[in-house]
Coordinates of C-alpha atoms in Angstrom, one line a residue:
X277 CA -98.2 145.1 267.0
X278 CA -101.9 143.8 267.3
X279 CA -102.6 140.2 267.8
X280 CA -105.7 138.3 266.8
X281 CA -106.0 134.7 268.0
X282 CA -108.1 132.4 266.1
X283 CA -110.8 130.2 268.2
X284 CA -110.2 127.1 266.0
X285 CA -109.1 123.8 267.1
X286 CA -105.7 124.4 266.8
X287 CA -105.3 128.1 268.2
X288 CA -103.0 130.0 265.5
X289 CA -101.4 133.0 266.4
X290 CA -101.2 135.8 264.3
X291 CA -99.3 139.0 264.1
X292 CA -100.7 141.9 262.3
X293 CA -97.8 144.9 262.3
X294 CA -98.9 148.4 262.7
X295 CA -97.6 151.1 260.2
X296 CA -94.6 151.9 262.4
X297 CA -93.6 148.3 263.3
X298 CA -89.8 147.7 262.4
X299 CA -86.8 145.6 263.7
X300 CA -87.3 142.5 265.6
X301 CA -91.6 142.8 265.2
X302 CA -91.5 143.0 261.9
X303 CA -89.1 139.8 261.3
X304 CA -91.5 138.2 263.6
X305 CA -94.2 138.9 261.6
X306 CA -92.8 138.2 258.3
X307 CA -91.6 135.0 259.7
X308 CA -94.7 133.7 261.4
X309 CA -97.0 135.0 258.8
X310 CA -95.0 132.8 255.9
X311 CA -95.2 129.7 257.4
X312 CA -98.7 130.3 258.3
X313 CA -99.7 130.7 254.8
X314 CA -97.7 127.7 253.6
X315 CA -100.1 125.5 256.0
X316 CA -102.8 127.1 254.5
X317 CA -101.7 127.0 250.9
X318 CA -100.5 123.1 251.4
X319 CA -104.2 123.1 252.6
X320 CA -105.7 124.1 249.9
X321 CA -103.7 122.3 247.4
X322 CA -104.8 118.6 250.0
X323 CA -107.3 119.4 252.3
X324 CA -105.7 118.3 255.7
X325 CA -107.9 120.7 258.2
X326 CA -111.5 120.9 258.6
X327 CA -113.3 122.9 255.9
X328 CA -114.0 125.5 258.7
X329 CA -110.6 125.9 260.4
X330 CA -109.1 128.6 259.4
X331 CA -112.1 131.2 259.4
X332 CA -112.3 133.9 262.7
X333 CA -115.7 132.9 264.2
X334 CA -116.1 136.0 265.9
X335 CA -115.5 138.3 262.8
X336 CA -118.7 139.8 261.4
X337 CA -118.4 140.4 257.4
X338 CA -120.8 142.9 257.6
X339 CA -118.9 144.8 260.2
X340 CA -115.6 144.2 257.9
X341 CA -117.2 145.8 254.7
X342 CA -118.4 148.4 256.8
X343 CA -114.9 148.8 258.1
X344 CA -113.7 148.6 254.6
X345 CA -115.9 151.3 253.7
X346 CA -114.0 153.9 256.1
X347 CA -111.1 152.9 255.3
X348 CA -109.7 151.6 258.7
X349 CA -106.5 150.0 258.8
X350 CA -107.9 147.0 260.5
X351 CA -109.8 146.0 257.8
X352 CA -107.0 146.5 255.4
X353 CA -104.5 144.6 257.3
X354 CA -107.1 141.1 257.2
X355 CA -107.3 141.7 253.7
X356 CA -103.8 142.1 253.3
X357 CA -102.4 139.6 255.0
X358 CA -104.9 137.2 256.6
X359 CA -108.2 136.8 254.1
X360 CA -108.9 133.4 254.4
X361 CA -110.5 133.8 258.2
X362 CA -113.0 135.6 255.9
X363 CA -115.7 133.2 254.4
X364 CA -115.3 132.6 251.1
X365 CA -118.5 134.1 250.1
X366 CA -117.8 137.1 251.7
X367 CA -114.9 137.4 250.2
X368 CA -116.5 137.1 246.9
X369 CA -119.2 139.5 247.7
X370 CA -115.9 142.5 248.4
X371 CA -114.7 141.6 245.2
X372 CA -118.0 142.3 243.7
X373 CA -118.1 145.5 245.3
X374 CA -114.9 146.5 244.8
X375 CA -115.2 146.4 241.0
X376 CA -118.7 148.5 241.2
X377 CA -117.1 151.0 243.2
X378 CA -114.6 151.5 240.8
X379 CA -116.9 151.5 238.2
X380 CA -118.7 154.2 239.9
X381 CA -115.4 156.0 240.2
X382 CA -114.8 155.9 236.8
X383 CA -117.9 157.2 235.3
X384 CA -118.9 153.4 233.9
X385 CA -121.9 153.4 235.3
X386 CA -125.2 154.9 233.5
X387 CA -126.9 157.4 235.7
X388 CA -129.6 159.6 235.4
X389 CA -127.4 162.6 234.8
X390 CA -124.6 160.9 232.0
X391 CA -124.1 157.9 230.7
X392 CA -121.0 156.0 230.2
X393 CA -118.4 156.6 227.0
X394 CA -119.2 153.4 224.9
X395 CA -116.5 151.9 222.8
X396 CA -118.0 150.2 219.3
X397 CA -115.7 147.7 217.5
X398 CA -116.7 145.4 214.1
X399 CA -115.6 142.1 214.1
X400 CA -115.5 139.4 211.3
X401 CA -116.6 135.9 212.4
X402 CA -113.9 134.0 210.1
X403 CA -111.4 136.3 211.8
X404 CA -112.7 136.9 214.6
X405 CA -109.5 136.1 216.7
X406 CA -107.7 138.6 214.4
X407 CA -110.1 141.3 214.4
X408 CA -110.4 141.3 218.0
X409 CA -106.7 141.6 219.0
X410 CA -106.5 144.1 216.4
X411 CA -109.3 146.3 218.0
X412 CA -109.0 145.9 221.5
X413 CA -105.3 145.9 221.9
X414 CA -104.6 149.3 221.9
X415 CA -108.0 150.3 224.0
X416 CA -106.4 152.3 226.7
X417 CA -107.2 150.6 230.3
X418 CA -110.1 153.2 230.9
X419 CA -111.6 152.0 227.8
X420 CA -111.3 148.3 228.2
X421 CA -113.3 148.5 231.6
X422 CA -115.6 150.0 230.1
X423 CA -118.7 148.8 227.9
X424 CA -117.8 147.6 224.7
X425 CA -120.6 146.9 221.8
X426 CA -119.1 144.3 219.2
X427 CA -120.9 144.2 215.7
X428 CA -120.1 141.2 213.8
X429 CA -120.2 141.6 209.8
X430 CA -119.5 138.9 206.9
X431 CA -116.6 139.0 205.0
X432 CA -118.1 141.6 202.8
X433 CA -118.5 143.7 205.4
X434 CA -122.6 143.4 205.6
X435 CA -123.6 143.7 209.2
X436 CA -125.2 140.5 210.7
X437 CA -128.6 141.3 212.1
X438 CA -128.8 141.4 215.6
X439 CA -129.5 143.1 219.6
X440 CA -126.7 145.0 220.3
X441 CA -126.7 144.0 224.0
X442 CA -124.1 143.0 226.7
X443 CA -125.4 139.1 225.1
X444 CA -123.1 139.6 221.9
X445 CA -119.9 141.0 223.8
X446 CA -120.3 137.6 225.7
X447 CA -120.6 135.7 222.5
X448 CA -117.6 137.4 221.3
X449 CA -115.4 137.3 224.8
X450 CA -116.6 133.2 224.8
X451 CA -115.4 132.4 220.9
X452 CA -112.0 134.3 221.7
X453 CA -111.3 132.4 224.6
X454 CA -112.6 129.1 222.9
X455 CA -110.0 130.0 220.4
X456 CA -106.8 131.5 222.2
X457 CA -106.8 128.4 224.8
X458 CA -107.2 125.7 222.2
X459 CA -104.0 124.1 222.3
X460 CA -103.9 123.2 218.5
X461 CA -103.2 127.2 218.3
X462 CA -99.6 126.4 220.4
X463 CA -100.5 129.7 222.9
X464 CA -101.1 127.0 225.8
X465 CA -100.7 123.2 226.2
X466 CA -103.1 120.9 228.9
X467 CA -101.2 118.8 231.6
X468 CA -100.4 115.7 231.3
X469 CA -102.8 114.0 233.6
X470 CA -105.7 116.4 234.2
X471 CA -105.2 118.3 231.1
X472 CA -105.2 122.1 232.7
X473 CA -103.7 124.5 231.1
X474 CA -100.8 126.5 231.2
X475 CA -98.6 128.4 228.5
X476 CA -97.0 126.7 225.7
X477 CA -92.8 126.4 225.8
X478 CA -93.0 127.0 222.5
X479 CA -95.7 129.4 222.0
X480 CA -92.4 131.6 220.4
X481 CA -93.0 130.5 217.2
X482 CA -95.9 133.0 217.0
X483 CA -94.6 136.3 215.8
X484 CA -96.0 138.4 218.1
X485 CA -96.6 135.8 220.6
X486 CA -96.1 138.0 223.9
X487 CA -98.4 140.6 223.0
X488 CA -101.1 137.5 222.2
X489 CA -100.5 136.5 225.5
X490 CA -100.9 140.3 227.0
X491 CA -104.1 140.2 224.9
X492 CA -105.5 136.9 226.6
X493 CA -104.8 138.6 230.1
X494 CA -106.8 141.1 229.3
X495 CA -109.6 139.3 227.8
X496 CA -109.5 136.8 231.2
X497 CA -109.6 140.1 233.3
X498 CA -112.6 141.7 231.3
X499 CA -114.4 138.4 231.8
X500 CA -114.2 138.2 235.4
X501 CA -114.6 142.1 235.8
X502 CA -117.6 141.7 234.0
X503 CA -118.9 138.5 236.2
X504 CA -118.7 136.3 232.9
X505 CA -117.7 132.6 234.0
X506 CA -115.4 131.2 231.0
X507 CA -115.2 127.0 231.1
X508 CA -110.8 127.1 231.1
X509 CA -109.2 125.1 233.9
X510 CA -105.8 126.4 234.4
X511 CA -103.0 124.6 236.3
X512 CA -102.3 125.0 240.1
X513 CA -99.1 126.5 239.5
X514 CA -99.8 128.8 237.2
X515 CA -102.7 130.1 238.7
X516 CA -100.0 130.4 241.8
X517 CA -98.3 132.2 239.3
X518 CA -101.2 134.9 238.6
X519 CA -101.5 135.5 242.7
X520 CA -97.8 136.1 242.6
X521 CA -97.2 133.1 245.4
X522 CA -93.9 132.2 243.5
X523 CA -92.2 135.8 244.8
X524 CA -92.6 134.4 248.3
X525 CA -89.5 133.1 250.1
X526 CA -91.3 130.1 251.4
X527 CA -92.8 129.4 247.8
X528 CA -91.4 125.8 246.7
X529 CA -91.4 124.7 243.2
X530 CA -91.3 121.3 243.9
X531 CA -94.1 121.8 245.8
X532 CA -96.4 122.9 243.1
X533 CA -94.7 120.3 240.1
X534 CA -97.3 117.8 240.5
X535 CA -99.9 119.9 239.5
X536 CA -97.9 120.4 236.0
X537 CA -96.5 116.8 235.6
X538 CA -97.1 113.9 238.4
X539 CA -94.8 111.6 236.4
X540 CA -92.1 113.6 236.4
X541 CA -92.3 114.7 239.5
X542 CA -92.0 111.1 240.9
X543 CA -89.5 110.8 238.7
X544 CA -87.6 113.4 239.9
X545 CA -88.1 113.1 243.6
X546 CA -87.2 109.6 243.2
X547 CA -83.3 110.9 242.9
X548 CA -83.9 112.6 246.5
X549 CA -84.2 108.9 247.6
X550 CA -81.6 107.0 245.3
X551 CA -79.7 104.8 247.8
X552 CA -76.7 104.8 245.7
X553 CA -74.1 106.6 244.1
X554 CA -76.5 109.4 241.7
X555 CA -73.2 110.4 239.6
X556 CA -73.6 107.1 237.9
X557 CA -77.0 108.2 236.3
X558 CA -74.8 110.4 234.1
X559 CA -77.4 113.6 234.8
X560 CA -76.1 117.1 234.4
X561 CA -77.9 120.6 235.3
X562 CA -79.3 120.8 232.5
X563 CA -82.0 119.7 230.8
X564 CA -82.8 118.0 227.3
X565 CA -86.2 119.1 225.4
X566 CA -87.4 117.8 222.3
X567 CA -88.2 121.2 220.2
X568 CA -90.5 120.4 216.8
X569 CA -87.6 117.6 215.9
X570 CA -84.6 118.9 217.4
X571 CA -83.2 118.3 220.6
X572 CA -82.2 121.3 222.7
X573 CA -80.5 121.6 225.7
X574 CA -81.3 124.0 228.6
X575 CA -78.5 124.7 231.5
X576 CA -80.0 125.1 234.6
X577 CA -77.2 127.4 235.6
X578 CA -74.6 128.9 233.6
X579 CA -72.0 125.9 232.4
X580 CA -75.1 123.5 234.1
X581 CA -74.3 121.0 230.9
X582 CA -70.7 120.2 232.2
X583 CA -71.5 120.3 235.4
X584 CA -72.4 116.6 236.7
X585 CA -75.2 116.1 239.7
X586 CA -73.5 114.4 242.4
X587 CA -75.1 113.3 246.2
X588 CA -74.1 116.6 247.2
X589 CA -75.8 118.7 244.4
X590 CA -79.1 116.3 243.9
X591 CA -81.5 118.8 246.1
X592 CA -80.5 121.4 244.3
X593 CA -81.0 119.6 240.9
X594 CA -84.4 118.9 242.1
X595 CA -85.2 122.4 242.6
X596 CA -84.0 124.0 239.6
X597 CA -85.3 121.6 237.3
X598 CA -89.0 122.1 239.2
X599 CA -88.3 126.0 238.6
X600 CA -87.0 125.3 235.2
X601 CA -90.1 123.6 234.2
X602 CA -92.6 125.8 235.6
X603 CA -90.9 129.5 235.6
X604 CA -88.1 130.0 233.6
X605 CA -89.1 128.1 230.5
X606 CA -92.4 130.2 230.4
X607 CA -91.3 133.3 232.1
X608 CA -92.0 135.9 229.2
X609 CA -95.5 134.3 228.5
X610 CA -96.3 134.6 232.0
X611 CA -95.3 137.9 232.7
X612 CA -97.2 139.2 229.4
X613 CA -100.6 137.1 230.4
X614 CA -100.2 139.2 234.0
X615 CA -99.5 142.1 232.9
X616 CA -102.6 142.1 230.8
X617 CA -104.7 140.8 233.3
X618 CA -103.3 143.2 236.1
X619 CA -104.4 146.1 234.0
X620 CA -108.3 145.2 234.6
X621 CA -108.0 143.1 237.7
X622 CA -106.0 145.1 240.5
X623 CA -103.5 142.7 241.9
X624 CA -104.8 143.4 245.6
X625 CA -108.5 142.2 244.2
X626 CA -107.1 138.4 243.9
X627 CA -104.9 138.1 246.4
X628 CA -107.9 137.5 248.6
X629 CA -108.3 134.1 246.9
X630 CA -106.2 131.2 247.0
X631 CA -105.4 129.1 243.8
X632 CA -108.8 127.3 243.9
X633 CA -110.6 130.3 244.7
X634 CA -109.1 132.1 242.2
X635 CA -110.3 129.1 239.9
X636 CA -113.9 129.1 240.8
X637 CA -113.8 133.1 240.3
X638 CA -112.8 132.5 236.4
X639 CA -115.2 129.6 236.0
X640 CA -117.9 129.3 238.7
X641 CA -118.9 127.1 241.4
X642 CA -117.8 123.4 241.6
X643 CA -120.8 122.5 243.8
X644 CA -123.6 121.0 242.6
X645 CA -126.2 123.0 240.2
X646 CA -129.0 124.5 242.8
X647 CA -132.0 123.8 240.6
X648 CA -134.0 125.9 242.9
X649 CA -131.9 128.9 242.6
X650 CA -131.5 129.0 238.6
X651 CA -135.9 128.3 238.8
X652 CA -136.0 131.0 241.2
X653 CA -133.8 133.6 238.7
X654 CA -135.3 132.2 235.3
X655 CA -137.0 134.5 232.7
X656 CA -139.8 133.1 230.5
X657 CA -140.5 134.0 226.9
X658 CA -142.9 133.4 223.8
X659 CA -146.0 132.0 226.0
X660 CA -143.9 129.7 228.4
X661 CA -144.2 130.7 232.4
X662 CA -143.3 129.0 235.5
X663 CA -146.6 127.0 235.5
X664 CA -146.4 125.7 231.8
X665 CA -146.6 122.0 231.5
X666 CA -143.4 122.2 229.9
X667 CA -141.7 124.2 231.9
X668 CA -143.2 122.0 234.5
X669 CA -141.5 119.1 232.9
X670 CA -138.2 120.6 232.5
X671 CA -137.6 121.3 236.0
X672 CA -138.9 117.5 236.9
X673 CA -136.7 115.9 234.7
X674 CA -133.6 118.2 235.4
X675 CA -134.1 117.0 238.9
X676 CA -135.3 113.4 239.0
X677 CA -134.7 112.1 235.7
X678 CA -130.9 113.7 235.2
X679 CA -127.7 112.7 236.7
X680 CA -125.4 115.5 238.3
X681 CA -123.4 115.3 235.3
X682 CA -125.9 115.6 232.7
X683 CA -127.4 119.1 234.9
X684 CA -123.9 120.0 234.7
X685 CA -124.3 119.6 230.4
X686 CA -127.4 121.3 230.2
X687 CA -126.3 124.4 232.4
X688 CA -123.0 124.7 229.9
X689 CA -124.9 123.4 226.5
X690 CA -127.3 127.1 227.4
X691 CA -124.3 129.1 229.3
X692 CA -121.5 127.6 227.9
X693 CA -120.0 126.8 231.0
X694 CA -120.9 123.7 233.2
X695 CA -120.4 125.8 236.3
X696 CA -123.1 127.7 237.9
X697 CA -121.9 131.9 239.1
X698 CA -120.1 131.6 242.6
X699 CA -123.1 134.0 244.0
X700 CA -126.0 132.1 242.7
X701 CA -127.7 132.2 239.4
X702 CA -128.9 135.7 240.7
X703 CA -125.6 137.2 239.1
X704 CA -125.7 135.2 236.2
X705 CA -125.7 138.1 233.6
X706 CA -127.6 138.1 230.9
X707 CA -130.1 136.4 233.0
X708 CA -131.1 132.5 232.6
X709 CA -133.8 132.7 230.2
X710 CA -136.5 130.0 228.7
X711 CA -138.4 130.9 225.2
X712 CA -141.2 128.8 223.4
X713 CA -139.9 128.6 219.5
X714 CA -142.3 129.1 217.1
X715 CA -140.8 127.9 213.5
X716 CA -138.8 124.7 212.1
X717 CA -135.2 124.2 212.2
X718 CA -134.7 125.6 208.6
X719 CA -136.6 128.7 209.6
X720 CA -135.0 129.3 212.7
X721 CA -131.9 131.4 211.2
X722 CA -130.3 132.1 215.0
X723 CA -130.8 135.6 217.1
X724 CA -131.4 137.6 214.6
X725 CA -133.6 140.3 215.7
X726 CA -136.7 139.3 214.4
X727 CA -136.5 135.7 215.4
X728 CA -135.5 136.8 219.1
X729 CA -138.7 139.0 219.1
X730 CA -141.1 136.7 217.5
X731 CA -139.7 133.9 219.9
X732 CA -140.0 136.4 222.9
X733 CA -143.8 137.7 221.9
X734 CA -145.4 134.8 220.2
X735 CA -146.8 130.8 220.7
X736 CA -145.6 128.2 218.3
X737 CA -147.7 127.5 215.6
X738 CA -146.3 124.3 214.4
X739 CA -145.9 120.7 215.2
X740 CA -142.7 120.6 217.1
X741 CA -142.3 117.0 215.9
X742 CA -138.7 116.2 216.2
X743 CA -137.4 119.4 216.3
X744 CA -134.6 119.7 219.0
X745 CA -134.0 122.0 222.3
X746 CA -131.6 124.8 221.2
X747 CA -129.4 127.4 222.7
X748 CA -128.0 130.8 222.4
X749 CA -125.2 130.8 225.0
X750 CA -124.8 134.7 224.2
X751 CA -128.2 135.2 225.8
X752 CA -127.9 131.8 228.2
X753 CA -131.0 131.9 226.6
X754 CA -132.7 128.3 226.1
X755 CA -134.9 127.9 222.9
X756 CA -137.3 124.8 223.9
X757 CA -140.2 123.5 221.3
X758 CA -143.6 123.2 223.2
X759 CA -143.5 119.3 223.2
X760 CA -146.7 117.5 223.7
X761 CA -144.9 114.7 225.7
X762 CA -142.8 114.7 228.5
X763 CA -140.9 111.4 227.2
X764 CA -140.3 113.5 224.0
X765 CA -138.6 116.5 225.4
X766 CA -136.7 114.3 228.2
X767 CA -135.4 112.7 224.8
X768 CA -134.6 116.0 223.0
X769 CA -133.2 117.6 225.7
X770 CA -130.4 114.6 226.7
X771 CA -129.8 114.2 223.2
X772 CA -129.4 117.9 222.6
X773 CA -127.1 118.4 225.4
X774 CA -125.1 115.4 225.1
X775 CA -124.3 116.4 221.1
X776 CA -123.6 120.0 221.8
X777 CA -121.8 120.6 225.2
X778 CA -120.1 123.7 224.3
X779 CA -116.2 124.2 224.3
X780 CA -114.0 121.2 224.5
X781 CA -110.1 121.3 224.9
X782 CA -109.5 118.6 222.8

């Protein structure tokens, strides 16, 4: 066996088994590794260790990457069993590198000698979810990972004027995700406390609900695969299932229950501390649920509704109830979504991340926005440039006048996501752009080919007056009038981002 000693303040012994490990050696590894991961996952839920406690300070990420390229067993074991010893940013880089290599292997990257296959789909805006579902759910795994071009048409089948680039697919993906995660559709619900998403137990009212969940999983996987961040906050317990943590013998549903319903967790655990006779409460090993006005009894075990909860079985009752609420109730929906997600994203890729890190992979970084990084990777059109007075005003307003929350609203206004990409704005696709608009509100018909090219190559000729800044999230594009005063820019921008902050859950 191979020993890696972590040089942290509290040394941790990690035993990595060789291919020939067996018997007592393997049992020792499974036990030590299992309890190590319990500690690590609890630290992820609620920090009790210093930020760098889990890192191997003598491990060089560049060397690890080279070892992985050579298929060295040691490097593979580190990522398989103890990925948290590698800094998070380096694991994200490794993930992006793995995606790129797979694209090259599958012939999904354009080269001098070949172009990748392109799948074309036609979508009616009025039936975006229905059309997207029908046309994408039948695609092969290879086609889903490849280039997908979207053409929008109206209800009469007439093409929308538009630019057939990645931005249109990004808009389509964002709109699909916005619709499927809307609680009004009842595919997903939000937790009672922090309003985070998880599959709705009553989503079975949809005739094809399992196919819909598989489709959602594919679209979510496609977003992660392409590095498109989407502002969709998931419940921690659901992310654990997406990572497969619930299959571990050390996994505890009770530990995850607060992420679903903190009040229910408090009520349930109060049973454990109850001093009297639990039988007096009249509980049984069952769970009563109001489903569309009807009371439905779910047995936690066969015959559970006739088995009373006693002081002897109350601990089992707590665990059974937690498991039912987070797993049994939504097991079919979760399995379908995971199947779709893993058809795009290999499970060994996501096992490098904890549940909070997976959320960041989906929705971007939760750190403050680095304006200097954003400025370095901004592209200007329509006569704007880095030294233009309006652009200088804009960056000064964002840095000096806007609060962190307003800066997040600004980013969401332009990109549809309030969080920056994990690896910085160099990885935002399409790049963050600002163009000077030259037309009035009633003349700007959106991102048609004519209006975009007009804005890219000409300077505004009309007084901006009362026009508000607008955006095209599909292109990560801010359309900014050439205001004559800084105070007007600040007022109009603040009003615009407060009136249109993108996808909201409620």
